[in-house]
Coordinates of N, CA and C in Angstrom, one line a residue:
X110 N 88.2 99.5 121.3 CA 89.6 99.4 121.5 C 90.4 99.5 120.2
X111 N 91.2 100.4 120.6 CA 92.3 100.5 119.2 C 93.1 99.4 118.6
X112 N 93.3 99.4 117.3 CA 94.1 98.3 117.3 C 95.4 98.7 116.6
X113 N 96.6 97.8 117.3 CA 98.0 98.2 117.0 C 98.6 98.2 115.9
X114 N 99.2 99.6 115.1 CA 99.7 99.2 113.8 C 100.6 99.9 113.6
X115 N 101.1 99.4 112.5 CA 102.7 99.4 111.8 C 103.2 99.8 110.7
X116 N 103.7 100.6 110.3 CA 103.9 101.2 108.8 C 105.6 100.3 108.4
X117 N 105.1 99.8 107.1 CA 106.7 99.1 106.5 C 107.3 100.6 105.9
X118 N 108.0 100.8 106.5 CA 108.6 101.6 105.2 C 108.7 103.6 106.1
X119 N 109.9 104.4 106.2 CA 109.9 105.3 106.5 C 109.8 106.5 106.3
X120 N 110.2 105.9 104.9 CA 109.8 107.3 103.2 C 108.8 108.1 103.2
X121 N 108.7 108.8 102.1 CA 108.1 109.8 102.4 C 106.1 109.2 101.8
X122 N 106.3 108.5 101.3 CA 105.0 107.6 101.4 C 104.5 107.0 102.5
X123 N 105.4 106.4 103.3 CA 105.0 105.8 104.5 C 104.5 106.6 105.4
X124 N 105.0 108.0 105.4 CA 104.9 109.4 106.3 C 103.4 109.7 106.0
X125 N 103.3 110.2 104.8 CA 101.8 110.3 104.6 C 101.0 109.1 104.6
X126 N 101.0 107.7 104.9 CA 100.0 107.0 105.1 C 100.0 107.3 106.6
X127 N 101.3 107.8 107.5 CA 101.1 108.2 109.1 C 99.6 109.5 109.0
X128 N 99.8 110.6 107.9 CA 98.7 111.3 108.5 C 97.6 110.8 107.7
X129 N 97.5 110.0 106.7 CA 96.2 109.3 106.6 C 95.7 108.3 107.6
X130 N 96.2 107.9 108.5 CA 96.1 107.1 109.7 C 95.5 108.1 110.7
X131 N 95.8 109.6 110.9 CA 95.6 110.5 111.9 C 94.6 110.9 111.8
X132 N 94.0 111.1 110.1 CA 92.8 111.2 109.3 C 91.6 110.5 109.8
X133 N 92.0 109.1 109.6 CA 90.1 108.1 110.2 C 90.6 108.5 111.3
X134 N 91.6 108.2 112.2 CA 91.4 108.3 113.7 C 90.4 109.6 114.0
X135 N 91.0 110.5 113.5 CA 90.1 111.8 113.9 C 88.9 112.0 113.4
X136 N 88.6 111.4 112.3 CA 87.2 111.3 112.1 C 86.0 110.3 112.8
X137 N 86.8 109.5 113.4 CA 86.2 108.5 114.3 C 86.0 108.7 115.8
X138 N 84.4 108.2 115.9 CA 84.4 108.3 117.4 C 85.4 107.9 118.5
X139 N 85.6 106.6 118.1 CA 86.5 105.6 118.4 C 87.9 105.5 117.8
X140 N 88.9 106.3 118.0 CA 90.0 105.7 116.9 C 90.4 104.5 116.8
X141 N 90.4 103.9 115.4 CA 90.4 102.6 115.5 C 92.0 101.7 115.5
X142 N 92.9 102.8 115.4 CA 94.0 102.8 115.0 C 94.9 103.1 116.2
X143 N 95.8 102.8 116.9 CA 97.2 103.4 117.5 C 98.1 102.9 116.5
X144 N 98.9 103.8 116.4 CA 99.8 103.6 115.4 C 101.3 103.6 116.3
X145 N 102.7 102.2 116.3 CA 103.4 101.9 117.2 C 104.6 102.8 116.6
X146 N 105.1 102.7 115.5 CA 105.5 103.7 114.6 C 105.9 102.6 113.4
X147 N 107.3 102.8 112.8 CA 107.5 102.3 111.4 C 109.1 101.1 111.4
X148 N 108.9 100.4 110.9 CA 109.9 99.6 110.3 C 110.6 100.1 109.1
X149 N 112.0 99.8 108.6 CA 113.0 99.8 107.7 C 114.1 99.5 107.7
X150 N 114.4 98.3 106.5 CA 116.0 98.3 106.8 C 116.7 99.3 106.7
X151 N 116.8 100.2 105.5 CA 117.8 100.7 105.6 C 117.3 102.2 105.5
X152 N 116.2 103.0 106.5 CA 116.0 104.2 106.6 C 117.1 105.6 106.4
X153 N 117.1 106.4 105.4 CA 117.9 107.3 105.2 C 117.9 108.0 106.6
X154 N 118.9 109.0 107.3 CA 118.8 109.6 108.1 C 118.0 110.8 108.4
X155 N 117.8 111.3 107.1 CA 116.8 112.4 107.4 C 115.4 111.8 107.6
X156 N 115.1 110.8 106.9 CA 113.9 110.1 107.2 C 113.8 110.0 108.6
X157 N 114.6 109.3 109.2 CA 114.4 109.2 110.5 C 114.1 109.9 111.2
X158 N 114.5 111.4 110.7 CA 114.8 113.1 111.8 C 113.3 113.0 111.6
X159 N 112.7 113.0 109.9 CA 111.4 113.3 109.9 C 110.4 112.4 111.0
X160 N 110.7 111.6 111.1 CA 110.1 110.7 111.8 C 110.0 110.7 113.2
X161 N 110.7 110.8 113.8 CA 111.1 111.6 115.1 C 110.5 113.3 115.2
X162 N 111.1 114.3 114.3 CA 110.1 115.2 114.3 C 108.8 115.4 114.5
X163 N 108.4 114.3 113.8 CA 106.4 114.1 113.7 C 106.3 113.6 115.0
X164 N 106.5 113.4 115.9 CA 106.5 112.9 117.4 C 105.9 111.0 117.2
X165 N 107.0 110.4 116.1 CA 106.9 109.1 115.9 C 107.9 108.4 116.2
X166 N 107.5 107.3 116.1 CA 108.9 106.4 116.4 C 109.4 105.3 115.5
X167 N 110.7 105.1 115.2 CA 111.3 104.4 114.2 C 111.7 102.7 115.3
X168 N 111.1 101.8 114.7 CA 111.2 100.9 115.5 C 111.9 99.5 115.5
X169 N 112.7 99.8 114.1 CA 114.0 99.2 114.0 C 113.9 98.4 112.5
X170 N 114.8 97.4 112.1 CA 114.5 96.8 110.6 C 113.5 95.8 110.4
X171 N 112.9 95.5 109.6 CA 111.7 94.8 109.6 C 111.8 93.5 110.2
X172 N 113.2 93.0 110.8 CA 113.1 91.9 111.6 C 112.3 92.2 112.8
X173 N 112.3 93.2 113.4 CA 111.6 93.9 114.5 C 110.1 93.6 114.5
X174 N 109.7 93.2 113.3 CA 107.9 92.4 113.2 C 108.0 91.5 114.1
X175 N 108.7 90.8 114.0 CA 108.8 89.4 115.0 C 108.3 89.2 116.4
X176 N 108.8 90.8 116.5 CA 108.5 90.3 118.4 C 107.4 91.2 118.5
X177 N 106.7 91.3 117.4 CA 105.1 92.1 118.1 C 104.1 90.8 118.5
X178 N 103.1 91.4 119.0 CA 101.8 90.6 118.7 C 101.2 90.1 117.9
X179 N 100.7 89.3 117.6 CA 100.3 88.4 116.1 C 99.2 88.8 116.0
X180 N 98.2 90.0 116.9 CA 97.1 90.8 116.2 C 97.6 92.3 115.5
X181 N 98.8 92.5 115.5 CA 99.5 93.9 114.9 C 99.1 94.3 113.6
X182 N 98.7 94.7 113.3 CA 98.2 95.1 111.5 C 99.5 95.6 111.0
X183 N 99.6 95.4 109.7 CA 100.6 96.0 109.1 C 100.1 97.0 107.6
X184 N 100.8 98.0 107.3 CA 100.5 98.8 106.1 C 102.1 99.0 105.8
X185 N 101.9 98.5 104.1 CA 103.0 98.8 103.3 C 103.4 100.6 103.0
X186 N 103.8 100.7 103.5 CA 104.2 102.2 103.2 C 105.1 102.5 102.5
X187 N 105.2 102.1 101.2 CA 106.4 101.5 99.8 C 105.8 102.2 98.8
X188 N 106.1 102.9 98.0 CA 105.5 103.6 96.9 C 105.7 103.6 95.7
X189 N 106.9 102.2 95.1 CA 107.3 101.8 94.4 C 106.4 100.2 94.3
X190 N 105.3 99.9 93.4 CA 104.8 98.4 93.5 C 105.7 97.6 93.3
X191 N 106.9 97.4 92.8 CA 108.0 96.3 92.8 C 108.4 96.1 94.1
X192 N 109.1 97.7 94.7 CA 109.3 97.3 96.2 C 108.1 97.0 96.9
X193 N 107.5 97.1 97.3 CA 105.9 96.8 97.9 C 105.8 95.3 97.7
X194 N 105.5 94.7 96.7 CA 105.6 92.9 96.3 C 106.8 92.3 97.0
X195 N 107.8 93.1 97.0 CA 109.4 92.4 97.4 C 109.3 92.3 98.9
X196 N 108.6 93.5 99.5 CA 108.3 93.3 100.6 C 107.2 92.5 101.7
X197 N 106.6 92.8 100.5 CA 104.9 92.2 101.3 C 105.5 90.7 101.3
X198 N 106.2 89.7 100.5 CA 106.5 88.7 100.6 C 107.0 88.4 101.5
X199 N 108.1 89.0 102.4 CA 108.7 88.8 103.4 C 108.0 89.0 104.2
X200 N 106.7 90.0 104.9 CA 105.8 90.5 106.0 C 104.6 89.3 105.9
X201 N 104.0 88.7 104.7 CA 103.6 87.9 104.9 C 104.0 86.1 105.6
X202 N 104.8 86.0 105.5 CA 105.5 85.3 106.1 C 105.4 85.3 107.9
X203 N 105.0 86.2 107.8 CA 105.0 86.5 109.6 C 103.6 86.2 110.2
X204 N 102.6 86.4 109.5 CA 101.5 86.1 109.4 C 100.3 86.9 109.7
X205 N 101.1 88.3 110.3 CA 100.4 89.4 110.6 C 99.4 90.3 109.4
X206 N 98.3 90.6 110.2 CA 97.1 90.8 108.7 C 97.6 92.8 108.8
X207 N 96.7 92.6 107.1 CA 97.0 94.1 106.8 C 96.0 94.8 107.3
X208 N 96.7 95.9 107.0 CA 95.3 96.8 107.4 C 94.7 97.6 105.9
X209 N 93.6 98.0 106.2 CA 92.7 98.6 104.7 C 92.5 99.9 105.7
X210 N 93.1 101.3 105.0 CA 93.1 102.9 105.1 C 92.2 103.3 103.7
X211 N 91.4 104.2 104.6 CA 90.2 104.9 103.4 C 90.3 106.1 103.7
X212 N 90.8 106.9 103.4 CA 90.8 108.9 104.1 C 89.2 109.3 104.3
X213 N 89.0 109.9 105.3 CA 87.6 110.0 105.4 C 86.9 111.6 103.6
X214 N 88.3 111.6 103.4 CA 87.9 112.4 102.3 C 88.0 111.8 101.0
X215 N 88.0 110.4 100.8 CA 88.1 109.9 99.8 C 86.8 109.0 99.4
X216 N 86.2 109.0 98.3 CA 85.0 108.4 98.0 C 85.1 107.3 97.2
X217 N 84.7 105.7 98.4 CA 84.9 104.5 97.5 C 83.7 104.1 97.8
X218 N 83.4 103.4 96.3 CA 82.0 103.1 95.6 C 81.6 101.5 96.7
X219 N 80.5 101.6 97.2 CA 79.9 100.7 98.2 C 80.5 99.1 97.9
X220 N 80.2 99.2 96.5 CA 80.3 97.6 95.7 C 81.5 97.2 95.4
X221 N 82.7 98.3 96.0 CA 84.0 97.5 95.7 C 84.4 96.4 96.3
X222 N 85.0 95.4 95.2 CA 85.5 94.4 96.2 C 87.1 94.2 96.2
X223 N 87.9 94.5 97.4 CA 89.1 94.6 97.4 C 89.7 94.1 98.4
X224 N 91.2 93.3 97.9 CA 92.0 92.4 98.7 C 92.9 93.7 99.9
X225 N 93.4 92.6 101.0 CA 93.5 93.3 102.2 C 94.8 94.3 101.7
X226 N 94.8 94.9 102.5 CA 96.1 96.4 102.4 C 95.6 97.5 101.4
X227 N 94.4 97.8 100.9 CA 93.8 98.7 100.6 C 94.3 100.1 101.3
X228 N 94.7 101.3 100.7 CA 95.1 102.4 101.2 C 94.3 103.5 100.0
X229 N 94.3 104.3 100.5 CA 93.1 105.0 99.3 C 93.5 106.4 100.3
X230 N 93.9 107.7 99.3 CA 94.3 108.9 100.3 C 93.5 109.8 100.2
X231 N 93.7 111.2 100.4 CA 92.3 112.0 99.9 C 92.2 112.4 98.7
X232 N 90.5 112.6 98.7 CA 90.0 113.0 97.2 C 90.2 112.2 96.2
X233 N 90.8 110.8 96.0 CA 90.6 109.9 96.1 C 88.7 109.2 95.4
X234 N 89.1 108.8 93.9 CA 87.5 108.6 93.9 C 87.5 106.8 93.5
X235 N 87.2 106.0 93.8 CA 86.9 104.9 93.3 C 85.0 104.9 93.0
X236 N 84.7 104.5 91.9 CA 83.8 104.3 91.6 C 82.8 103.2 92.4
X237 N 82.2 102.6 90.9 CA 81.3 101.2 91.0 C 81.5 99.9 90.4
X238 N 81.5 98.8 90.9 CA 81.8 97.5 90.2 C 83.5 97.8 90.2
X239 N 84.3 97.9 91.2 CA 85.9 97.7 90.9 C 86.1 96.5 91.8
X240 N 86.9 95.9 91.0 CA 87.5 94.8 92.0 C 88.9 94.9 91.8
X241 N 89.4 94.6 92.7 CA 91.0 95.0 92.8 C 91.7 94.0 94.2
X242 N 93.0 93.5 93.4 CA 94.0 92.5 94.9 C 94.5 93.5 96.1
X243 N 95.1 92.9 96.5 CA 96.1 92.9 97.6 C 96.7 94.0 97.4
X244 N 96.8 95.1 98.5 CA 98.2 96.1 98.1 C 98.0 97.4 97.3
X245 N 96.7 98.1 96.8 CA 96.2 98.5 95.8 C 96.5 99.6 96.6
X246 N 97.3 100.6 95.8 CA 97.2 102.2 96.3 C 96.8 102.9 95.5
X247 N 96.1 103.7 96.1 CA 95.4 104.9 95.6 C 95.8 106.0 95.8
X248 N 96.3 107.3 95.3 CA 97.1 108.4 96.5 C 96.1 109.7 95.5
X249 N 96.4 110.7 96.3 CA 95.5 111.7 96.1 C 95.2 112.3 95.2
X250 N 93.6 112.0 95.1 CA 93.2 112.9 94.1 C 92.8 112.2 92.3
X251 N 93.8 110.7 92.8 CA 93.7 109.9 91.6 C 91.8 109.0 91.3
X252 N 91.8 109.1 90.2 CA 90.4 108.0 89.8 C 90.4 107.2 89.2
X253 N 89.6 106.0 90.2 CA 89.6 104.6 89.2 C 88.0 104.2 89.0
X254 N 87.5 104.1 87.6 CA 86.2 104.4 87.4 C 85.5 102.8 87.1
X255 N 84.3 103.0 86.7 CA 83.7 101.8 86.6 C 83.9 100.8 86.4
X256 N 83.5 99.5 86.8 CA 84.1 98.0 86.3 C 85.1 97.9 85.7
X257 N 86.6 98.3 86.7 CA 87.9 98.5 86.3 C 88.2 96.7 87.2
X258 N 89.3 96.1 86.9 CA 90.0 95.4 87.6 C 91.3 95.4 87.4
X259 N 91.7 95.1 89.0 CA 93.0 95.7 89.4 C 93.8 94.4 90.0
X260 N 94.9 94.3 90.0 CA 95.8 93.2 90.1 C 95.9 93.7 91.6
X261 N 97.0 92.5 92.0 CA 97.8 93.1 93.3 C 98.9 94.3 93.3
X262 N 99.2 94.5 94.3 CA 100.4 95.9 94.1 C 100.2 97.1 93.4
X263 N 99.2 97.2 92.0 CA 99.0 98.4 91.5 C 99.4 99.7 92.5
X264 N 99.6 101.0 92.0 CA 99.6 102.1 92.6 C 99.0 103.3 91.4
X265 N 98.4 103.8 91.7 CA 97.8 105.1 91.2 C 98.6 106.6 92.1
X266 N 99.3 107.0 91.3 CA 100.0 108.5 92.0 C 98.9 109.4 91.6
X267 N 99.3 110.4 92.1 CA 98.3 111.4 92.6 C 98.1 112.1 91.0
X268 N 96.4 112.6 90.9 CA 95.7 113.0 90.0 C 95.9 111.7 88.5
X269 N 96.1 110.9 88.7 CA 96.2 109.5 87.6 C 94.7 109.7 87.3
X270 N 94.2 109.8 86.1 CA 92.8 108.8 85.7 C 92.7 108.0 85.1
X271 N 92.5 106.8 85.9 CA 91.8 105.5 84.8 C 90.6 105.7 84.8
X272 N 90.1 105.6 83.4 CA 88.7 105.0 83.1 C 87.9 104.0 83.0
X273 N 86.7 104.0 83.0 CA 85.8 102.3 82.8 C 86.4 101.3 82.0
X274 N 86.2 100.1 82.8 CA 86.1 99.0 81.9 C 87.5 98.5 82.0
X275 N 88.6 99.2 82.6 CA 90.5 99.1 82.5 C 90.7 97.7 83.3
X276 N 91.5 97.3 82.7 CA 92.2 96.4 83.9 C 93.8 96.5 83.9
X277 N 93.7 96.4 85.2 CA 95.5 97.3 85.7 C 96.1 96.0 86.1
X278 N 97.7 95.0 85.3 CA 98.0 94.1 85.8 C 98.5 94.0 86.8
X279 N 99.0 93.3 87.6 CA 99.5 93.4 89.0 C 101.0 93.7 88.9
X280 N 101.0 94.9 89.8 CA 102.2 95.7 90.0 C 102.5 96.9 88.9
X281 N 101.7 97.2 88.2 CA 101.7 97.9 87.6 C 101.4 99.4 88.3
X282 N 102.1 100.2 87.4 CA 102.0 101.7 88.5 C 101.5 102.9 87.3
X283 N 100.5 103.7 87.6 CA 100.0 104.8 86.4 C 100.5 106.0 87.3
X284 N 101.3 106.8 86.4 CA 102.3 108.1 87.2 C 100.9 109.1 87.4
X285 N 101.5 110.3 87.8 CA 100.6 111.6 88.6 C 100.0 111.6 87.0
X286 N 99.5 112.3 86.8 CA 98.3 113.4 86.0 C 98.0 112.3 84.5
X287 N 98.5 111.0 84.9 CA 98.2 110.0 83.4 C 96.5 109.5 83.4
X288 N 96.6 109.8 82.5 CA 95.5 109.1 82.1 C 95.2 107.8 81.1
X289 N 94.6 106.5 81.6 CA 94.2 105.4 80.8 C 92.6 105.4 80.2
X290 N 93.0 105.3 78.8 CA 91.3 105.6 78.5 C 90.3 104.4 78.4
X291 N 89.0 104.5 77.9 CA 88.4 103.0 78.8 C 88.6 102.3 77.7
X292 N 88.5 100.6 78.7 CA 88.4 99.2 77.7 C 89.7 98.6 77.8
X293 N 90.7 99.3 77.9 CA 92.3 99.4 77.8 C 92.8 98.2 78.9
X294 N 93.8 97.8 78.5 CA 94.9 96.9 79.6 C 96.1 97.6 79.6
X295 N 96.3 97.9 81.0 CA 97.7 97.8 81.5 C 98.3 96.4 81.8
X296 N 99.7 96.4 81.2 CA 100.0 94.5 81.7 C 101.1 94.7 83.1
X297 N 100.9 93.6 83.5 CA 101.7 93.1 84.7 C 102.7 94.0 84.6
X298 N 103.0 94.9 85.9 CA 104.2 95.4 85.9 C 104.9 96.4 84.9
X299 N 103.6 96.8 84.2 CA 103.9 97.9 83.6 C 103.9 99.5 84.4
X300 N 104.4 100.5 83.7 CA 104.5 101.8 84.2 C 104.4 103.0 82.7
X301 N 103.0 103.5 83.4 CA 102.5 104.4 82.8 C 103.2 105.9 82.8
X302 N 104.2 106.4 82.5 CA 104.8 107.9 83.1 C 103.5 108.9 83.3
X303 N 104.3 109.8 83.8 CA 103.6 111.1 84.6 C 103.2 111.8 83.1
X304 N 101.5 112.3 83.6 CA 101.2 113.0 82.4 C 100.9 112.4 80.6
X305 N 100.9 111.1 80.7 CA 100.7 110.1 79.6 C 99.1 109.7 79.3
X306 N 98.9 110.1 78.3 CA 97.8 109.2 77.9 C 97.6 108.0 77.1
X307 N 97.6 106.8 77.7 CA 97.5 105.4 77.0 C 96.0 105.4 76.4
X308 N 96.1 105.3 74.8 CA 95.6 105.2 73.6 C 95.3 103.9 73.2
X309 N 95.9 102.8 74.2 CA 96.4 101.0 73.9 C 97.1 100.4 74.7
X310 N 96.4 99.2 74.3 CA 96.9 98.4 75.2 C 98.6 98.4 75.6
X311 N 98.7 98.5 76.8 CA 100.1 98.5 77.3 C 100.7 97.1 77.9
X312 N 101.5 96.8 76.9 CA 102.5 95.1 77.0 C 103.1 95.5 78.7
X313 N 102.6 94.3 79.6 CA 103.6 93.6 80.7 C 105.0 94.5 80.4
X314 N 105.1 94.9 81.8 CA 106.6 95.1 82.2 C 107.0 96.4 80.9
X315 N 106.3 96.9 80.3 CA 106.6 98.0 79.3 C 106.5 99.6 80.4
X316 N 107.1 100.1 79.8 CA 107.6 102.1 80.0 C 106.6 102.5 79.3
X317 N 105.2 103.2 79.8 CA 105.0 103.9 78.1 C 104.9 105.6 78.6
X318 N 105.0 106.4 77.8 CA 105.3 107.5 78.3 C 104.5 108.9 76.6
X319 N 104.1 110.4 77.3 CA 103.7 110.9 76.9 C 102.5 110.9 76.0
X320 N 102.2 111.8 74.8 CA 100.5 111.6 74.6 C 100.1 111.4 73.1
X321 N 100.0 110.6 72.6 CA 99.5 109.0 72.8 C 100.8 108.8 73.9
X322 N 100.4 107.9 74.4 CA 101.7 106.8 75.1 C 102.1 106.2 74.4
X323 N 103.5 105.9 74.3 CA 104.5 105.3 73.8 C 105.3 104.7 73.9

């Protein structure tokens, strides 16, 4: 039996966790997933068209969690880790559990151990020995390598490599094609830009950008 779920968020991130959701279903005997459609407060309008286009449904502002069932899964569909925390705080509150998405084309290492709302998209590699919180996105194509640990909210954009041994603070985000090399800290809420290579340790809540990073 499927079970019923919910995307926070209408954006264009939320959209693609819709076809990484279409992904296991179709790779599974059983889809494990009906998907009811998506929550947002304040959904731009073309989002919506897209949303509607895809033959989905927009299901009103996140007050709208309330009147589901209390077996409903939920998946953050927020692509920003600041907004994702701002939110998950509010959805937890409801008491509805997350759901954990693995693309059936993404390769995660047997021994990971990871808190609920795991999203991981394709090509997609997680190694061995990762432990990682709550909320952890992975988006395409990005890698997080050996006995890394990962906070809650992290996001990895697509083609990001971290290497062994990293630990990524919570809420912290590594842009498209960056790279962190091994041994390294990222701190709480830091943001790695697109195309950067961190050379060092990166201070909490810091910008670092280009190669070295800076």
């Amino acid at each position: 039996m499927s079970l019923d779920l919910v995307i926070v968020g209408c954006g264009g991130h939320g959209r693609e966790i819709a076809q990484l959701v279409g992904a296991v279903n179709a790779a599974a005997t059983r889809p494990p997933w009906r998907l009811l459609g998506f929550v947002d407060d304040h959904p731009a309008e073309q989002n919506r068209k897209r949303v509607e286009a895809g033959g989905m449904t927009y299901l009103g502002p996140l007050s709208a969690l309330a009147d589901l069932r209390p077996q409903t899964h939920l998946v953050l569909g927020l692509g920003d880790p600041r907004v994702r925390r701002a939110v998950g705080g509010r959805v937890d509150a409801l008491g509805l559990p997350a759901a954990s998405l693995v693309h059936p084309a993404a390769t995660v290492g047997g021994d990971l151990v990871a808190g609920e709302g795991l999203v991981v998209f394709a090509g997609a590699r997680i190694t061995t020995n990762v432990t990682a919180g709550r909320h952890l996105h992975v988006n395409q194509n990005a890698t997080l390598a050996h006995d890394c640990v990962v906070g809650d909210f992290v996001s990895l954009h697509p083609l990001a490599a971290v290497s062994g041994d990293v630990e990524l603070g919570a809420g912290a985000l590594v842009g498209a094609g960056a790279v962190v090399l091994p041994g390294l800290r990222v701190g709480a809420g830091a943001t790695v830009g697109a195309g950067a290579c961190v050379t060092r340790d990166v201070p909490p809540d810091a910008v670092v950008k280009g190669v070295p990073a800076r």
